CSV table of C-alpha atoms in Angstrom, one decimal:
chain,number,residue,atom,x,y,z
A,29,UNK,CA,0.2,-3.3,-14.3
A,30,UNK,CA,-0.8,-2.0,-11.4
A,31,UNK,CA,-0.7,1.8,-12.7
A,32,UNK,CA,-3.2,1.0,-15.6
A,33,UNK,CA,-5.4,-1.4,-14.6
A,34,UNK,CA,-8.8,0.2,-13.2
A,35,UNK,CA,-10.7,-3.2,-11.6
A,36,UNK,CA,-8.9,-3.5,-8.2
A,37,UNK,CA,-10.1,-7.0,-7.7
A,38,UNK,CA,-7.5,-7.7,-10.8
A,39,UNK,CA,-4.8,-5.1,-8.6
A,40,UNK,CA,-5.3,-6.8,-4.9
A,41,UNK,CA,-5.0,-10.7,-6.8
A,42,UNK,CA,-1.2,-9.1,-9.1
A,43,UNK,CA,0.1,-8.0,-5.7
A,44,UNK,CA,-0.7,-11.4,-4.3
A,45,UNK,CA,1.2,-12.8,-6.7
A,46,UNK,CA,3.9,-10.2,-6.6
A,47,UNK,CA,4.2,-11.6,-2.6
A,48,UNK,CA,4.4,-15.2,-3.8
A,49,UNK,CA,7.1,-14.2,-6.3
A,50,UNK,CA,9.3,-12.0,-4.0
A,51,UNK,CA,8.9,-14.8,-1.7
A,52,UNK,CA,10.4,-17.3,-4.2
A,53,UNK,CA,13.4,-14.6,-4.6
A,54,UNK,CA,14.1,-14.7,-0.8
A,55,UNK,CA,14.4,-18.4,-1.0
A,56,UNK,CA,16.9,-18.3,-3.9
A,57,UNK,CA,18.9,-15.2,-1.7
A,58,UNK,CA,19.0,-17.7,1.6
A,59,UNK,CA,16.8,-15.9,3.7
A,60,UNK,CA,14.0,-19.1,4.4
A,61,UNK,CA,12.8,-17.6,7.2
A,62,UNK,CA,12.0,-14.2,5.8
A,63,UNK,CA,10.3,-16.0,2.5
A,64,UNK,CA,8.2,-18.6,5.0
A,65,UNK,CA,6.7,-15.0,6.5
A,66,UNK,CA,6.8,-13.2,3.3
A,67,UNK,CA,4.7,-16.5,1.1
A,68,UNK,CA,1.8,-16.4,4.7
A,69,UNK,CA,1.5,-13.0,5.1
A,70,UNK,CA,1.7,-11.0,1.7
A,71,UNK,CA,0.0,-14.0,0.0
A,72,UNK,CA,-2.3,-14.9,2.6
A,73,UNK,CA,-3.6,-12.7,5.1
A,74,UNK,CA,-2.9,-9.2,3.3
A,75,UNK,CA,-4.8,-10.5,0.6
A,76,UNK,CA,-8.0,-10.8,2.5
A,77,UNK,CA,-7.5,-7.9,4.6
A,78,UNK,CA,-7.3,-6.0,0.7
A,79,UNK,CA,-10.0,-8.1,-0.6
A,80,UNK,CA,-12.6,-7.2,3.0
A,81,UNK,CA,-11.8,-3.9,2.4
A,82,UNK,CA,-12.6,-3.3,-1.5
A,83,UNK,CA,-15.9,-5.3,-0.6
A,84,UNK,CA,-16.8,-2.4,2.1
A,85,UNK,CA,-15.8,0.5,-0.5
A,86,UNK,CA,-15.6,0.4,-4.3
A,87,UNK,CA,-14.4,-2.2,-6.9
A,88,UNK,CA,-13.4,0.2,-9.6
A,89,UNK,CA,-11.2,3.2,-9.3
A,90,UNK,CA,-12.3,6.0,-11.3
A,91,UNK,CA,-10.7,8.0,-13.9
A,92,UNK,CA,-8.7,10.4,-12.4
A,93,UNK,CA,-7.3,13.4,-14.4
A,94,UNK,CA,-3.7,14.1,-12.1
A,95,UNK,CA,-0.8,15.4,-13.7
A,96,UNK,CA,1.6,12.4,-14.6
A,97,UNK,CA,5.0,14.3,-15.4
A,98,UNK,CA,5.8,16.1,-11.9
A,99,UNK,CA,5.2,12.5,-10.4
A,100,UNK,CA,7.7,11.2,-13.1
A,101,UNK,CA,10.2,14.0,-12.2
A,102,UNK,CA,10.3,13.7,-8.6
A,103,UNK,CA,10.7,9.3,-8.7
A,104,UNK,CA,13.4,9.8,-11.5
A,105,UNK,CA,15.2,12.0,-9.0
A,106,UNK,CA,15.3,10.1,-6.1
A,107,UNK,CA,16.4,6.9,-8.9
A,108,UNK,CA,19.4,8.5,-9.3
A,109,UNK,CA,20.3,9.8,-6.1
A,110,UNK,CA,20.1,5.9,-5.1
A,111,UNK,CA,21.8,4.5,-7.7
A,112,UNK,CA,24.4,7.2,-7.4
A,113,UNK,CA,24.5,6.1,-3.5
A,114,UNK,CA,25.1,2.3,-4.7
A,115,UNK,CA,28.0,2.7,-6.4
A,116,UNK,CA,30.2,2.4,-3.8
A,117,UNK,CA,29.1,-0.6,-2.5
A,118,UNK,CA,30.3,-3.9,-2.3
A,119,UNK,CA,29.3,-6.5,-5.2
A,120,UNK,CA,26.3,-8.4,-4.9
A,121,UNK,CA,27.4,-11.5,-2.9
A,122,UNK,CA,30.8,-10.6,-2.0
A,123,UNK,CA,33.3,-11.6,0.8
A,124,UNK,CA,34.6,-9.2,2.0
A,125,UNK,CA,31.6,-6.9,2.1
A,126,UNK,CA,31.5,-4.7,5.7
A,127,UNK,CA,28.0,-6.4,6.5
A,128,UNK,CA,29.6,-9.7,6.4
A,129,UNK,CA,32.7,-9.4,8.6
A,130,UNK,CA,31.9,-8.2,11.5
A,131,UNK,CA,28.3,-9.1,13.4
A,132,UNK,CA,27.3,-11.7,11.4
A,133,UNK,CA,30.1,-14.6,11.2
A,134,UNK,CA,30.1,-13.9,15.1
A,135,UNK,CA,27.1,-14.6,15.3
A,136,UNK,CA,27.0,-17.7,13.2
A,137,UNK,CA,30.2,-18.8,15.3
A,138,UNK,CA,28.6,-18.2,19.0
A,139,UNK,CA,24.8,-19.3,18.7
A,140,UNK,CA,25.6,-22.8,18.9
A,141,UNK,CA,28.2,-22.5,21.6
A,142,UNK,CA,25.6,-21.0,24.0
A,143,UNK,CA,22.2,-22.1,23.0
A,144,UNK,CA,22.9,-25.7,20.9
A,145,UNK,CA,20.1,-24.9,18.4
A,146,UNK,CA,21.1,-25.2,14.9
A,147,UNK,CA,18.8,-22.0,13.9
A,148,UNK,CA,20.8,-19.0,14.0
A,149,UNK,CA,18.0,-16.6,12.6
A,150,UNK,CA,15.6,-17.8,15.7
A,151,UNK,CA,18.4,-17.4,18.2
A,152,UNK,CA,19.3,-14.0,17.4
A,153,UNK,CA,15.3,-13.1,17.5
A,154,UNK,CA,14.5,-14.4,20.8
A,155,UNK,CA,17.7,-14.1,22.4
A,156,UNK,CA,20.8,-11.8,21.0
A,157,UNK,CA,17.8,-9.5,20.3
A,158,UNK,CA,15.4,-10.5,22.2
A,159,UNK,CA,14.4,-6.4,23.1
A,160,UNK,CA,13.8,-5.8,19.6
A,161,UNK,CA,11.4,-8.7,19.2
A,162,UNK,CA,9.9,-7.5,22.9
A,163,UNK,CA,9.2,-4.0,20.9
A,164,UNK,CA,8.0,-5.6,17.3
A,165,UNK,CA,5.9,-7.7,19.6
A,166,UNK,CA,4.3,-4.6,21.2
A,167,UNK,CA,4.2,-3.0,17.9
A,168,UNK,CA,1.4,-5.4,16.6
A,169,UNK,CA,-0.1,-6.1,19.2
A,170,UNK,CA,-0.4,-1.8,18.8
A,171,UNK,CA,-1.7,-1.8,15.5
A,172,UNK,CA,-4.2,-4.7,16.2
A,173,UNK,CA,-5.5,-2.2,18.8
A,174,UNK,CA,-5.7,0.6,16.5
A,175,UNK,CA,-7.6,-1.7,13.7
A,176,UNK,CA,-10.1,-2.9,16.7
A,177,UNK,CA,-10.6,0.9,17.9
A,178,UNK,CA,-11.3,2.2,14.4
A,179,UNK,CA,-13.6,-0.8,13.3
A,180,UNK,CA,-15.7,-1.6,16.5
A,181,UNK,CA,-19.1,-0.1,15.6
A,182,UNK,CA,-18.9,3.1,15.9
A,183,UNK,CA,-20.6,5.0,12.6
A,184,UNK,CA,-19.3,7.6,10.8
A,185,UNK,CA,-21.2,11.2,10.4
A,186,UNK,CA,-23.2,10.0,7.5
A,187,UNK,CA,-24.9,7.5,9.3
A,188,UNK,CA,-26.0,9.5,12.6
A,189,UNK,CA,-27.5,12.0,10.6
B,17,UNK,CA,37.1,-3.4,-19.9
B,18,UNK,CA,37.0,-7.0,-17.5
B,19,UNK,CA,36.4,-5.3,-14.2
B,20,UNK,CA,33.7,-2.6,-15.5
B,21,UNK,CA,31.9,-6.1,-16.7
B,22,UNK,CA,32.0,-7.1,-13.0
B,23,UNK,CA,31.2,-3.9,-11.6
B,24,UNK,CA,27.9,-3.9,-13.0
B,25,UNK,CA,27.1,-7.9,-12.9
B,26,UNK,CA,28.0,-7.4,-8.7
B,27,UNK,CA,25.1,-4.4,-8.6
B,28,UNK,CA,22.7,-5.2,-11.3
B,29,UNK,CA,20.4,-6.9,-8.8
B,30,UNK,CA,20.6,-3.2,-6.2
B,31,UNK,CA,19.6,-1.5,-9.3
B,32,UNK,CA,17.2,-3.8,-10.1
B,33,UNK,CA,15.8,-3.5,-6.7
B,34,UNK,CA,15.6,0.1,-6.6
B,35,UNK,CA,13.7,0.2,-9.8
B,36,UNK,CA,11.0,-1.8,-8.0
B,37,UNK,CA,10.8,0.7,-5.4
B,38,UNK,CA,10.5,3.8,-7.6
B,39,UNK,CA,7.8,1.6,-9.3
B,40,UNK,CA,5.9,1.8,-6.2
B,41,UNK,CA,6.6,5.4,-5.7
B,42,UNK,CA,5.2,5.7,-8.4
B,43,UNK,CA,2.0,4.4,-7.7
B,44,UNK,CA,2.1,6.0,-3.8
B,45,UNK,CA,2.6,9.5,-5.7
B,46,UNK,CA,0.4,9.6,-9.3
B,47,UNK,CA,-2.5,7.5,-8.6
B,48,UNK,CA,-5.5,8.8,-6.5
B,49,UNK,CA,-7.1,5.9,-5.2
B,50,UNK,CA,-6.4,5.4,-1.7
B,51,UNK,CA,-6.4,1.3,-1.9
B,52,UNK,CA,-3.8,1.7,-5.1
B,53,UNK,CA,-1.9,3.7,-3.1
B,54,UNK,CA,-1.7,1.0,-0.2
B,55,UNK,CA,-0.5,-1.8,-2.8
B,56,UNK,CA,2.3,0.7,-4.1
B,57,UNK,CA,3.0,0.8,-0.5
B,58,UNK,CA,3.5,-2.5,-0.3
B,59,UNK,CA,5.6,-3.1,-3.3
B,60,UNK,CA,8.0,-0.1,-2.0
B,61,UNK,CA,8.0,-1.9,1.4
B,62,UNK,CA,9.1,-5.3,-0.2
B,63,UNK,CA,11.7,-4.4,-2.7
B,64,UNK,CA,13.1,-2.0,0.4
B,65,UNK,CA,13.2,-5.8,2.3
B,66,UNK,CA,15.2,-7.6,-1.1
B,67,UNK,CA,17.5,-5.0,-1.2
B,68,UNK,CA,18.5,-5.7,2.4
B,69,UNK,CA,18.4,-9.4,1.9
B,70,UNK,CA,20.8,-8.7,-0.8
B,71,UNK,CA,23.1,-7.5,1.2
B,72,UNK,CA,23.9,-10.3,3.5
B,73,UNK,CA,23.4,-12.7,0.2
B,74,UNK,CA,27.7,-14.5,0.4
B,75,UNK,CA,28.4,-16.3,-3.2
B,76,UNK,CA,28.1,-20.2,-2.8
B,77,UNK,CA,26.0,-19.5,0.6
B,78,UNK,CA,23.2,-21.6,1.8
B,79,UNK,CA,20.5,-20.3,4.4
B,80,UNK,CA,21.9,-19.9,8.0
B,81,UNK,CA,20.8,-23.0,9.5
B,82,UNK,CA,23.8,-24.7,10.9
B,83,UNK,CA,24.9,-28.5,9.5
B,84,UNK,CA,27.5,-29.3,10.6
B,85,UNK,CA,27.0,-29.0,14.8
B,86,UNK,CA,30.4,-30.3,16.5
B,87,UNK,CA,32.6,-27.6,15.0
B,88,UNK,CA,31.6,-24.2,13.3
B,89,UNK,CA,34.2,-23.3,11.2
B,90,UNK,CA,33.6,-25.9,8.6
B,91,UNK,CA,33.9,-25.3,4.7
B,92,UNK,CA,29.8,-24.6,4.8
B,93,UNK,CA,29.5,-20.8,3.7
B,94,UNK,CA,26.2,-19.3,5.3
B,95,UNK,CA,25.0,-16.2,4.3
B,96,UNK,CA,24.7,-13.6,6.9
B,97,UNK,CA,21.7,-13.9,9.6
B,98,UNK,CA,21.6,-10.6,10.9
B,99,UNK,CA,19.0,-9.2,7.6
B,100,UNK,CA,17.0,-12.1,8.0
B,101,UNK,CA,16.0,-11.3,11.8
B,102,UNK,CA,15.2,-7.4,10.7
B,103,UNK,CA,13.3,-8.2,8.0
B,104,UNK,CA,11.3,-11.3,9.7
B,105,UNK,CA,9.7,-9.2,12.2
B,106,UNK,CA,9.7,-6.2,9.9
B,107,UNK,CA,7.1,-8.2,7.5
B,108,UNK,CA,4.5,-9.0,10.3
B,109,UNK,CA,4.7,-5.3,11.6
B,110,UNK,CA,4.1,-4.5,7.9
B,111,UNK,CA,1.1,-6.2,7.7
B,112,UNK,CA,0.1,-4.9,10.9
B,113,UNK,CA,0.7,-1.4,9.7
B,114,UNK,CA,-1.1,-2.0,6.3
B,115,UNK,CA,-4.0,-3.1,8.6
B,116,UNK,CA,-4.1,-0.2,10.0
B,117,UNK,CA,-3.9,1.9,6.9
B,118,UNK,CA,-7.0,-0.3,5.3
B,119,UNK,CA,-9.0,0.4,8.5
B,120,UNK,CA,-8.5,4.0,8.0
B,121,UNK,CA,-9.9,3.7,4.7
B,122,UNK,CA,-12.5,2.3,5.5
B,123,UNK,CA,-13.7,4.9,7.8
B,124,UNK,CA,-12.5,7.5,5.7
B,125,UNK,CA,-15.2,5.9,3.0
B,126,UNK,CA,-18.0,6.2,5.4
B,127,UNK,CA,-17.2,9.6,5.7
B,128,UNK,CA,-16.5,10.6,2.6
B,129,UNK,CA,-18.3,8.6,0.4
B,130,UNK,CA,-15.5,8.3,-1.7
B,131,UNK,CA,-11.8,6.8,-2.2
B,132,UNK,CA,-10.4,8.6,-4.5
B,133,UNK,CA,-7.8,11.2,-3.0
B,134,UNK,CA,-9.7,14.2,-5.2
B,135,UNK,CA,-12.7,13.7,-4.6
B,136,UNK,CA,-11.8,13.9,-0.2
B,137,UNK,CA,-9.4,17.0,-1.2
B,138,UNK,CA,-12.4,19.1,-2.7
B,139,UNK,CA,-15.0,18.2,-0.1
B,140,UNK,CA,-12.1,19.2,2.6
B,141,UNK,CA,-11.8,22.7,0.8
B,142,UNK,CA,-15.9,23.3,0.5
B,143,UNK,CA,-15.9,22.8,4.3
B,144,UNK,CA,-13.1,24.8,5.1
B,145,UNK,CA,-14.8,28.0,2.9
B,146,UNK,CA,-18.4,27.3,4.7
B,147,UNK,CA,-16.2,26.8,8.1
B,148,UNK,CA,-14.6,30.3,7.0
B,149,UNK,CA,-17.6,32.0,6.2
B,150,UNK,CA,-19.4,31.2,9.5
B,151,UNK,CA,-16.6,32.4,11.3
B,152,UNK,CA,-16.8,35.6,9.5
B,153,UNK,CA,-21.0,36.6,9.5
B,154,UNK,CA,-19.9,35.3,13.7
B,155,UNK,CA,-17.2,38.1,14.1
B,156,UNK,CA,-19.0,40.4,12.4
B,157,UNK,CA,-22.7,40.6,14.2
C,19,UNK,CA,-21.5,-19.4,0.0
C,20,UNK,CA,-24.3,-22.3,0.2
C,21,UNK,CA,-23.7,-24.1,-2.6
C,22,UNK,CA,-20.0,-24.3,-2.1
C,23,UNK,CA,-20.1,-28.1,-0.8
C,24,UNK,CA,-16.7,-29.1,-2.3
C,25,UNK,CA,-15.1,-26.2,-0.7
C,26,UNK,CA,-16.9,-26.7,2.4
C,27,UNK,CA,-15.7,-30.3,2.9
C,28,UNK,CA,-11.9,-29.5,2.1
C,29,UNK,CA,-12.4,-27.1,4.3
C,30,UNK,CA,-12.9,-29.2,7.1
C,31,UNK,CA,-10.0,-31.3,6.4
C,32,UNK,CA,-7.4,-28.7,6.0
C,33,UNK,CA,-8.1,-26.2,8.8
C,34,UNK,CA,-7.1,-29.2,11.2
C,35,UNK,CA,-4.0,-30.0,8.9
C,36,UNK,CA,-3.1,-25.7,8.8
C,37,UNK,CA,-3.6,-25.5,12.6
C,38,UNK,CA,-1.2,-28.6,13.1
C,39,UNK,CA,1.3,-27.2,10.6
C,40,UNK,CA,1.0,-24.0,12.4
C,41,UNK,CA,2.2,-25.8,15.7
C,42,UNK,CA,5.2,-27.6,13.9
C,43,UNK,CA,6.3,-24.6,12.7
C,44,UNK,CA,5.8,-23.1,16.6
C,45,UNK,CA,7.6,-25.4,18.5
C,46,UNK,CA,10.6,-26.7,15.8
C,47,UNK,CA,11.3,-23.4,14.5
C,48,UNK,CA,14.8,-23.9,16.4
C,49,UNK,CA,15.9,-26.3,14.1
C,50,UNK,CA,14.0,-25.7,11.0
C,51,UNK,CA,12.9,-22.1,9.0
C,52,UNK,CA,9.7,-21.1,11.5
C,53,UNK,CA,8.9,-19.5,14.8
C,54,UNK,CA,6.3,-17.3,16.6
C,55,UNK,CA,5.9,-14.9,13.9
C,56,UNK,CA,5.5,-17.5,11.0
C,57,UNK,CA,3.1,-20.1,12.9
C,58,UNK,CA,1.1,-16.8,14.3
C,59,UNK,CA,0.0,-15.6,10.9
C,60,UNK,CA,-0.1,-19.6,9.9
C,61,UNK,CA,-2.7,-20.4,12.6
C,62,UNK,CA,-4.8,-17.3,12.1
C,63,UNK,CA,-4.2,-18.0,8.5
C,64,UNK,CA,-6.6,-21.1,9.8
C,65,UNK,CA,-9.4,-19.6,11.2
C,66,UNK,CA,-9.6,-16.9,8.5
C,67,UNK,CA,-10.1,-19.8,6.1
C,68,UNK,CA,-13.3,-21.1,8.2
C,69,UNK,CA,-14.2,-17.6,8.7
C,70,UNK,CA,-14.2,-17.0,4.9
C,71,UNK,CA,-16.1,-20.3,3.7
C,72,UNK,CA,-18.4,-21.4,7.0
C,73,UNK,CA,-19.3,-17.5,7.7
C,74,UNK,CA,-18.1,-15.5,10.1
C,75,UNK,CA,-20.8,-16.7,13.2
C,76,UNK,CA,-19.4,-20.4,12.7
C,77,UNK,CA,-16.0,-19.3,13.6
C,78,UNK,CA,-16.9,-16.6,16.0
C,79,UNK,CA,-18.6,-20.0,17.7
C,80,UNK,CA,-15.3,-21.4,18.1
C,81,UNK,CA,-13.4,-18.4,18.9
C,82,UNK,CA,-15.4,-15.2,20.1
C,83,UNK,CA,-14.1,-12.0,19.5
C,84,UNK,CA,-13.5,-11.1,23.2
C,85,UNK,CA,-11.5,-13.8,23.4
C,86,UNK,CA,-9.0,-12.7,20.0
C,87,UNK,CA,-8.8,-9.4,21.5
C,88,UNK,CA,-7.9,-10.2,25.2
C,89,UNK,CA,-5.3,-13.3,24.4
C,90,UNK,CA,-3.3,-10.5,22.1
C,91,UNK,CA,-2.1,-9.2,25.3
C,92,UNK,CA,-1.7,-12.3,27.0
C,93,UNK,CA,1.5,-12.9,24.5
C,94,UNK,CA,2.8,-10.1,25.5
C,95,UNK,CA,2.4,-10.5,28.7
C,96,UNK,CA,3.7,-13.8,28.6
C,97,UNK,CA,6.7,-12.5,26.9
C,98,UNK,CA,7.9,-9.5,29.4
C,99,UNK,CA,7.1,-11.6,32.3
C,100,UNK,CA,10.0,-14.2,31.2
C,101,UNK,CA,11.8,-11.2,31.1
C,102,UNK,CA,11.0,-9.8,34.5
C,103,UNK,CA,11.3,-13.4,36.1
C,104,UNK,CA,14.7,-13.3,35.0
C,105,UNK,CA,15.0,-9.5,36.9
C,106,UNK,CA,13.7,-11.9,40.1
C,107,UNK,CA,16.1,-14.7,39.7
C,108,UNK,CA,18.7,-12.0,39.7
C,109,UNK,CA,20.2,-11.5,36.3
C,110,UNK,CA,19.4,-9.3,33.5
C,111,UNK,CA,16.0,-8.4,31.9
C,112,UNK,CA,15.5,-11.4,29.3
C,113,UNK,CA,19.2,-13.2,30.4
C,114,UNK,CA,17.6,-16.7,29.6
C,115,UNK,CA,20.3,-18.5,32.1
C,116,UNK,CA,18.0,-17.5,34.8
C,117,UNK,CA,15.6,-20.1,34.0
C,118,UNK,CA,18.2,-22.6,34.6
C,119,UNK,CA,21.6,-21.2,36.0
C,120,UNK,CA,23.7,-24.7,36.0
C,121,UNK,CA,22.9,-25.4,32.2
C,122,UNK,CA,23.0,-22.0,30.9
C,123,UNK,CA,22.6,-23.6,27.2
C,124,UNK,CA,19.1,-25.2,28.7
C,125,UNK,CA,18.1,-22.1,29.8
C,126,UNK,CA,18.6,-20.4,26.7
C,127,UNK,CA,16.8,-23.0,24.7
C,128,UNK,CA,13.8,-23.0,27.2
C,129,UNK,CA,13.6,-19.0,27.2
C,130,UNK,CA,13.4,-19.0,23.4
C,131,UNK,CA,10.8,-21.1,23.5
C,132,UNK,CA,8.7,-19.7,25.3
C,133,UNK,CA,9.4,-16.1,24.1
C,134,UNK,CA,8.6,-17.7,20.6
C,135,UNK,CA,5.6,-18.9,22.6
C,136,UNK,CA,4.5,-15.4,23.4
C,137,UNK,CA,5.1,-13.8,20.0
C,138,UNK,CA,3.1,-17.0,18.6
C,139,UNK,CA,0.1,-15.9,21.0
C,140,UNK,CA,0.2,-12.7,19.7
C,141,UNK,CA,0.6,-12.9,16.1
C,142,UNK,CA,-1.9,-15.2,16.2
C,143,UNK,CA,-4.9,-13.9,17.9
C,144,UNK,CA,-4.2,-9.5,16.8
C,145,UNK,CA,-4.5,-11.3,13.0
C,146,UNK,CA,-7.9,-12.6,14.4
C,147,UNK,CA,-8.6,-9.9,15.7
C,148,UNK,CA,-8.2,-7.9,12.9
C,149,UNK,CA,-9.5,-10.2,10.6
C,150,UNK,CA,-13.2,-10.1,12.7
C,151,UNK,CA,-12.8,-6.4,12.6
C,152,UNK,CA,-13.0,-6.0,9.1
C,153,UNK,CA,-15.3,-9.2,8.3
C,154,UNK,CA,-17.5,-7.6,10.9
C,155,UNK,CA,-18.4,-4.6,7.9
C,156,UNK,CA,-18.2,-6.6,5.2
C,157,UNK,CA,-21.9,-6.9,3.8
C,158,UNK,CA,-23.1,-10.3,2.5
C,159,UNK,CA,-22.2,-10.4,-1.0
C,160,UNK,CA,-23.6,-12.4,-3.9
C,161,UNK,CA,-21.5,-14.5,-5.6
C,162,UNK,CA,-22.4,-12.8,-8.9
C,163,UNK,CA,-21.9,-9.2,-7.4
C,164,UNK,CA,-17.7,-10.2,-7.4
């Protein structure tokens, strides 16, 4: 849909729902946590941000006269190369999968022993890893710099002239 | 004839997955406009985040939120936290990231005058030749 | 948006239920789905909402954009310092038991919470922040023109 549809009002409000959806799917494949952030963020606030900025620069896309097969080619390609790379893995939902014997079911056993909070997703965030979250921490607080930078009032060359 | 029945049942959903992705490949690659090309993005981005879901996904799981507190190895199968904590904070520095990328479109419009990656690509070139041609009539007086 | 009573007055009422939400989801995300991350883009989800239907100098009344962009960093900071407090007390960088080294399991669950606190902070106010940013360009717009 979103290939063919020209109003991007239409596009930003399918991908909305698309974040709702995937959302849903997390739920259904145990992963709450991820699915809470998923449902406010895609949903919410990356809706807005899409819907500010197709208010500051065009609502239609125009016609555009690329070549469609080379595009075709190339994402076929790289379809098969991952598909090909799947096929030695584990079924969906097994046992005995290498993800699921080692870090994981330690982790599940030892979070409670040391910290006594049921939540085993917040305990490896803030504690097992709590680096990582240190550096995802920085990392936004990074890009919210970079969004203030580029959108506090300077004008472009247009409007000097 | 039983197993190659399981075989695919246990990847269909991988497949699945990475036939969302390409779909947004797609749309990063073929279309022009730079705001289509941010939603591709973010289509890529999320089916990249179900595939790795999937992985720690156990049959008969529930989410990793412990019931049973006096003793952990109870017959409760949870599915594997470690995705979940990637993913989490991957998501926010997602939309952080996409931020960014609006941002630059935004200023890239009040350049340009224009989204559409064509239109930016044939202005570029026109100033590169006038650029050139400067340099040249310089060098040459 | 001056016609838009109806959306005005639930307005009113849910950005206090959002914001209280947002808080649950802060300080219980040890037991239930939530933490900073969540209750961050949840509170900022908030004041976007205000933003959006009261116009943006209503909620830049409440919370002005110096403020957004300078309590970003204060998560941060709030976070490494219960790191380097723990360097102090004499164990590792972020080793929660330094915060209280008889109950090593009360020390963890107080350092979560308030690194969840500092990621909270953070989310929260760089989403603000952002949000102001690009609200900040957006020309008034008729309701016809959308």
């Amino acid at each position: 849909m979103a290939l063919t549809l020209k109003h991007l009002f239409a596009v930003i409000m399918l991908s909305g729902a698309f974040s709702l959806v995937s959302a849903m799917l997390f739920v259904v494949m145990d992963a709450v946590d991820v699915a809470f952030t998923e449902a406010a963020v895609g949903a919410g606030v990356s809706t807005v941000l899409m819907l500010a900025t197709m208010a500051l620069t065009v609502r239609v896309q125009k016609e555009t006269k690329r070549p469609i097969l080379f595009p075709l080619v190339v994402v076929c390609l790289v379809g098969v190369l991952l598909i090909y790379g799947t096929l030695d893995m584990p079924n969906f939902g097994a046992f005995d999968s290498p993800a699921q014997l080692h870090l994981g079911s330690t982790y599940l056993s030892i979070t409670y022993k040391d910290m006594g909070i049921p939540n085993v997703v917040t305990g490896i965030l803030a504690s097992y890893r709590g680096y990582d979250t240190l550096g995802e921490t920085v990392v936004v607080l990074t890009a919210g710099l970079g969004v203030i930078l580029l959108l506090s009032g300077l004008k472009g060359r247009k409007d000097k002239e | 004839m039983d197993s190659n029945l399981n075989f695919i049942y246990g990847h269909l959903p991988y497949w699945l997955f990475i036939i969302l992705m390409l779909s947004g490949l797609f749309i990063v690659v073929s279309r022009g406009n730079l705001i289509k090309k941010i939603v591709g993005l973010n289509i890529f981005q999320t089916s990249v985040f179900m595939f790795y879901i999937s992985i720690g996904k156990m049959k008969g799981g529930t989410a990793p939120i412990l019931l049973d507190k006096s003793d952990n190895n109870s017959a409760v199968i949870y599915s594997n936290p470690l995705p979940h904590v990637l993913i989490l904070t991957a998501i926010v520095v997602g939309i952080a990231t996409t931020a960014l990328g609006l941002a630059l479109i935004i200023k890239i419009r009040e350049e340009y005058d224009s989204v559409e990656e064509d239109d930016i690509q044939k202005m570029d070139q026109k100033d590169l030749k006038k650029y050139n041609k400067k340099n040249v009539l310089e060098t040459n007086s | 948006m001056k016609h838009h009573l109806i959306l005005k007055v639930i307005t009113k009422f849910m950005v206090g239920v959002i914001v209280l939400f947002g808080l649950y989801v802060q300080f219980h995300g040890d037991y239930s789905p939530g933490g900073g991350f969540q209750a961050g883009v949840i509170i900022a989800a908030a004041f976007i909402l205000y933003g959006i239907v009261m116009g943006l100098e209503n909620v830049q009344k409440v919370m002005p954009i110096w403020f957004a962009q300078k309590a970003a960093a204060v998560g941060v900071l709030v976070y490494a310092l219960t790191g380097v407090f723990s360097i102090i007390v004499g164990f590792e960088f972020l080793n929660y038991h330094a915060i209280s080294p008889e109950h090593p399991k009360h020390g963890q669950h107080y350092g979560i919470i308030l690194v969840e606190l500092g990621v909270g902070i953070t989310v929260t106010f760089v989403m603000i922040a952002i949000y102001y940013g690009f609200a900040g360009r957006t020309p008034r717009l008729d309701d016809k023109e959308w």
